[in-house]
XYZ file of N, CA and C in Angstrom:
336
model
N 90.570 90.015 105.409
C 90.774 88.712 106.023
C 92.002 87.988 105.490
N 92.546 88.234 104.374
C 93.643 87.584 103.855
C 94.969 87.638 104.872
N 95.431 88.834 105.327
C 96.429 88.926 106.359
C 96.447 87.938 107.377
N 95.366 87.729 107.789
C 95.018 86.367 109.085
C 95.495 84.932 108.042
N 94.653 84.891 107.371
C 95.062 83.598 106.236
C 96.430 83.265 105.850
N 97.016 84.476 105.538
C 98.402 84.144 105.443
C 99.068 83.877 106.909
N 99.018 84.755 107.670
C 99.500 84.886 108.970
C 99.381 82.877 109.432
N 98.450 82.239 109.292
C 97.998 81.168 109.671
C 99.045 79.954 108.466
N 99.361 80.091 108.002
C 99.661 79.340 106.352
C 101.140 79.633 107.254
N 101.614 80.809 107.707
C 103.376 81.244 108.005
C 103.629 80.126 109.281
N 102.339 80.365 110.434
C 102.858 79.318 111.957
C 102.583 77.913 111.352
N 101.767 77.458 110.137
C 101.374 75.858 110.216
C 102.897 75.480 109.201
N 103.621 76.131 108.826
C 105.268 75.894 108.014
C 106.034 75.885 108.830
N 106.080 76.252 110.347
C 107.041 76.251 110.690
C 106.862 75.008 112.073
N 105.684 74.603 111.820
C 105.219 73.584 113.016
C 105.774 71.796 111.849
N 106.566 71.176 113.159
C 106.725 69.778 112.435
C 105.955 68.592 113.415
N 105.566 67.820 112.648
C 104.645 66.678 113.218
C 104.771 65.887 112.832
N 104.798 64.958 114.245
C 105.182 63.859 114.607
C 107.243 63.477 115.010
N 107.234 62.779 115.592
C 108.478 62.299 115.611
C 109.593 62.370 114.387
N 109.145 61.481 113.562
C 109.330 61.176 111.986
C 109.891 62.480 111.433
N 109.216 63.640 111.798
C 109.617 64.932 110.587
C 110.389 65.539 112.096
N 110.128 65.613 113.233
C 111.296 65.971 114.368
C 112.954 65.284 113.666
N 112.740 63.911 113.654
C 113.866 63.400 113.335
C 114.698 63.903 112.167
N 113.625 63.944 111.111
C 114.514 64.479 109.689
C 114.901 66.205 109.805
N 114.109 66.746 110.137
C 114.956 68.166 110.361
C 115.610 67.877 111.141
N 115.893 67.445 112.542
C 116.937 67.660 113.553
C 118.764 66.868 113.149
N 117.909 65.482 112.666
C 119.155 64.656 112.489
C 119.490 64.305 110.724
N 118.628 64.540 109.947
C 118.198 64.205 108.766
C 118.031 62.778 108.124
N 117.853 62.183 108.975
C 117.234 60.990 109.155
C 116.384 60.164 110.119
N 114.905 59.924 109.570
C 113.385 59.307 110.138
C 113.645 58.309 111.301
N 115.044 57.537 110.591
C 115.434 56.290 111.557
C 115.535 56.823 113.187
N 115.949 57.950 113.390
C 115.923 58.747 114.651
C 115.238 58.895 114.801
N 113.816 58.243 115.077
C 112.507 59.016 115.847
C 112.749 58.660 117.105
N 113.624 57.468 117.749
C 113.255 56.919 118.677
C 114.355 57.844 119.872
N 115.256 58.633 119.446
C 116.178 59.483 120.108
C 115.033 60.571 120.009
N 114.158 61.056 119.130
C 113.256 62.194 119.191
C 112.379 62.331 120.675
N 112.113 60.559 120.047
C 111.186 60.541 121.665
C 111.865 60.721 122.804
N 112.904 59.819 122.873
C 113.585 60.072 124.455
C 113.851 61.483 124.644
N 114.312 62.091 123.839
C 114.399 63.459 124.279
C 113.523 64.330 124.670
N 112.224 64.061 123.995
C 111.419 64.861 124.622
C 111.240 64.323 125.760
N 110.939 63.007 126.415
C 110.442 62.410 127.562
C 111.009 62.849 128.544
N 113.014 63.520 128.071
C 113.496 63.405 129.112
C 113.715 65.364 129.350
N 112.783 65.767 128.526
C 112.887 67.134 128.771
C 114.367 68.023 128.282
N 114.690 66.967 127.080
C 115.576 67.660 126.939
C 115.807 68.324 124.954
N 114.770 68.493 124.852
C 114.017 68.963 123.235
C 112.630 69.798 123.603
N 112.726 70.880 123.155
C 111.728 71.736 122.996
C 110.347 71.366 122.401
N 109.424 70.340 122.859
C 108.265 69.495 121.546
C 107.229 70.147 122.594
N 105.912 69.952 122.428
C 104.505 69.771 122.532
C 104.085 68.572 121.478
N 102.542 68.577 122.271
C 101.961 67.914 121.833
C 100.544 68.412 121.450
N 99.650 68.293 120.200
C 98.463 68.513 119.690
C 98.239 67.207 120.004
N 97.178 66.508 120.711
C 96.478 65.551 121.297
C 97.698 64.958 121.386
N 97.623 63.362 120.073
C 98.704 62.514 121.392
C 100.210 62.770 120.051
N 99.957 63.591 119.129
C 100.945 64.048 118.318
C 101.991 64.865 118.896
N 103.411 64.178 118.874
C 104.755 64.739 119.164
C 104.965 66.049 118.278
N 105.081 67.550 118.977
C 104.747 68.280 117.796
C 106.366 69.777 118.640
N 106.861 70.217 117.097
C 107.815 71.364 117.865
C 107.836 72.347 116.402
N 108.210 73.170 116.770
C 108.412 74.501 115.620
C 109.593 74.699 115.187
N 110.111 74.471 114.219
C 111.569 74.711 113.586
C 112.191 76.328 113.890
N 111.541 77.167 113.882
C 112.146 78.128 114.912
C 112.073 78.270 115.905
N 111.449 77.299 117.107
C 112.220 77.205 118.760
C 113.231 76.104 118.816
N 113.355 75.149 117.852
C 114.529 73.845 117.548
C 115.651 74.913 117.120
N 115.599 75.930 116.095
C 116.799 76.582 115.551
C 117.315 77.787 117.073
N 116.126 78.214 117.605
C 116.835 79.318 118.962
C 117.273 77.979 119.783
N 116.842 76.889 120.108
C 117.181 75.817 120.893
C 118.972 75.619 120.122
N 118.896 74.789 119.916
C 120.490 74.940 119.412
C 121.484 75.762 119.354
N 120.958 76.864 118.732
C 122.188 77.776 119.172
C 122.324 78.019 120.546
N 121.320 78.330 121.223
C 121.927 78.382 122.820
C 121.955 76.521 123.677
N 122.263 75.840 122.674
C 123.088 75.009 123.099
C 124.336 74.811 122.889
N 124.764 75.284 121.548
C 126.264 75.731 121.101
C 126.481 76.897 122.083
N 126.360 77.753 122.445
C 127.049 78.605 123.644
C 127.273 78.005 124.701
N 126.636 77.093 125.490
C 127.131 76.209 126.791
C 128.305 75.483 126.706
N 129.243 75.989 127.697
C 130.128 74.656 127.959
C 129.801 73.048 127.724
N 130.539 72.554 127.177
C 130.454 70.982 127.202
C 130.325 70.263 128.334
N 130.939 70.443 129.434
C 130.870 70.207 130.534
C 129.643 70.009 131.340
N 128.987 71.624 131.175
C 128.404 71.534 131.936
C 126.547 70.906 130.850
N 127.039 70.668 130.474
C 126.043 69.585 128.986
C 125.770 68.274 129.580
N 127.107 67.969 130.003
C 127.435 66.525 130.536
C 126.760 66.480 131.875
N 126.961 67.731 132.586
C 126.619 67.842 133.793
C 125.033 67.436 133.804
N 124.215 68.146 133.267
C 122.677 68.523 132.769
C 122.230 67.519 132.437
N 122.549 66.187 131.751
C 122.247 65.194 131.110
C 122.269 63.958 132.252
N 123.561 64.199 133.330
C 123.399 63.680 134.485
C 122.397 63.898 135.760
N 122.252 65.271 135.656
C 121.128 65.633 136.607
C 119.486 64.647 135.858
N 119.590 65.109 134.472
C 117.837 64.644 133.866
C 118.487 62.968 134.229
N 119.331 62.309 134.100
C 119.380 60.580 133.996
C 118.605 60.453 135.814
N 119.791 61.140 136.899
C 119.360 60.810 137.843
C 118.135 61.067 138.329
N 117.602 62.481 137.775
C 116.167 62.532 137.904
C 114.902 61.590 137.242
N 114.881 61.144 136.514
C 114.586 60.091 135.766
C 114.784 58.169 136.860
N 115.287 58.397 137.331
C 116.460 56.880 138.631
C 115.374 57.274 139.636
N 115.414 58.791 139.836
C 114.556 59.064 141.334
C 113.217 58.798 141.064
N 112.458 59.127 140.163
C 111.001 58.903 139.571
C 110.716 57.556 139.939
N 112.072 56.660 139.280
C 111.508 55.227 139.513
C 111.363 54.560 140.730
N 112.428 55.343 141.396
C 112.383 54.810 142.903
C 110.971 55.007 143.871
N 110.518 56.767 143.180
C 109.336 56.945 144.147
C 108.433 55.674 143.421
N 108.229 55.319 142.544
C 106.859 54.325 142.114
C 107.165 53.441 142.783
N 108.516 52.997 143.107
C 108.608 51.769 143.808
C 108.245 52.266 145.358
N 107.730 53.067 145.887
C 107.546 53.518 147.318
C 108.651 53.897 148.340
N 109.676 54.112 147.552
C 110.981 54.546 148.467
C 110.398 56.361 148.344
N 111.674 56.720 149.884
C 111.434 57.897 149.986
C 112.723 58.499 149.677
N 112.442 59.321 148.447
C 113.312 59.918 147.860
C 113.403 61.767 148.279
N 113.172 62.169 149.401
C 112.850 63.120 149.590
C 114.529 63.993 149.434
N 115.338 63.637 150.273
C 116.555 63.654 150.306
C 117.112 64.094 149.189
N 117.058 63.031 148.616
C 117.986 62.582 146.845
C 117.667 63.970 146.505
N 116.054 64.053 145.830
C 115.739 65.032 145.090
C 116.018 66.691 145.731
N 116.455 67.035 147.134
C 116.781 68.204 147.515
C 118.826 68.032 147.158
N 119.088 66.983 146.845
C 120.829 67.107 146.358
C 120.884 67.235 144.875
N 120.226 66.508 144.242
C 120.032 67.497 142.770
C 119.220 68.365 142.640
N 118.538 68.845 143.041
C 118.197 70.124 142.651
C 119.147 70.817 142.816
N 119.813 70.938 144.280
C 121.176 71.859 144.089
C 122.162 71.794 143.581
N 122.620 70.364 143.026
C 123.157 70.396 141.904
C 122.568 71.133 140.231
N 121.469 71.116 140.110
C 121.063 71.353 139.162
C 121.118 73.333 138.631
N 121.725 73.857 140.323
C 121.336 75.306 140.114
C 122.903 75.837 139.957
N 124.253 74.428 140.092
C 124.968 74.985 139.701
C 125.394 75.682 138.828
């Protein structure tokens, strides 16, 4: 049974919880929780959640990054514009507009 025990002790080291410890590994400072959150909200950070705990693994944050250093800058900028406007369209549907349109022009933007 020890192999499982350890095996279990290796995934709970590499899991960080809460915002707070997102922030200090990512940015190395706590004061950033509140960029932790937006990022996850806006789908653009690799997190889960264990109930209502903001939760991510320091080795899908470390494969996350590097294949963000391989992308063009550009198209970074691009990606960040698609999640803002997608985010604009959300609000519009709560307000009862019909966004049917919008959301079929970014998406195809989004597959550029």
């Amino acid at each position: 049974m020890e192999p499982k025990t350890a095996s279990l002790n290796l995934h709970a080291d590499d899991i960080l919880e809460g915002a707070v410890a997102i922030a200090e590994y990512l940015f190395g400072s706590r004061e950033l929780r509140r960029k932790v959150y937006y990022l996850a909200e806006t789908s653009q950070l690799p997190v889960f959640r264990l109930g209502s705990v903001l939760c991510a693994r320091k080795s899908v944050l470390a494969g996350f990054i590097k294949g963000q250093e391989k992308q063009p800058i550009r198209l970074l900028h691009l990606r960040a514009q698609i999640v803002a406007l997608t985010g604009t369209i959300r609000q519009l549907e709560r307000a009862g507009f019909d966004t049917s349109e919008t959301r079929h022009l970014v998406a195809g933007a989004g597959r550029s």
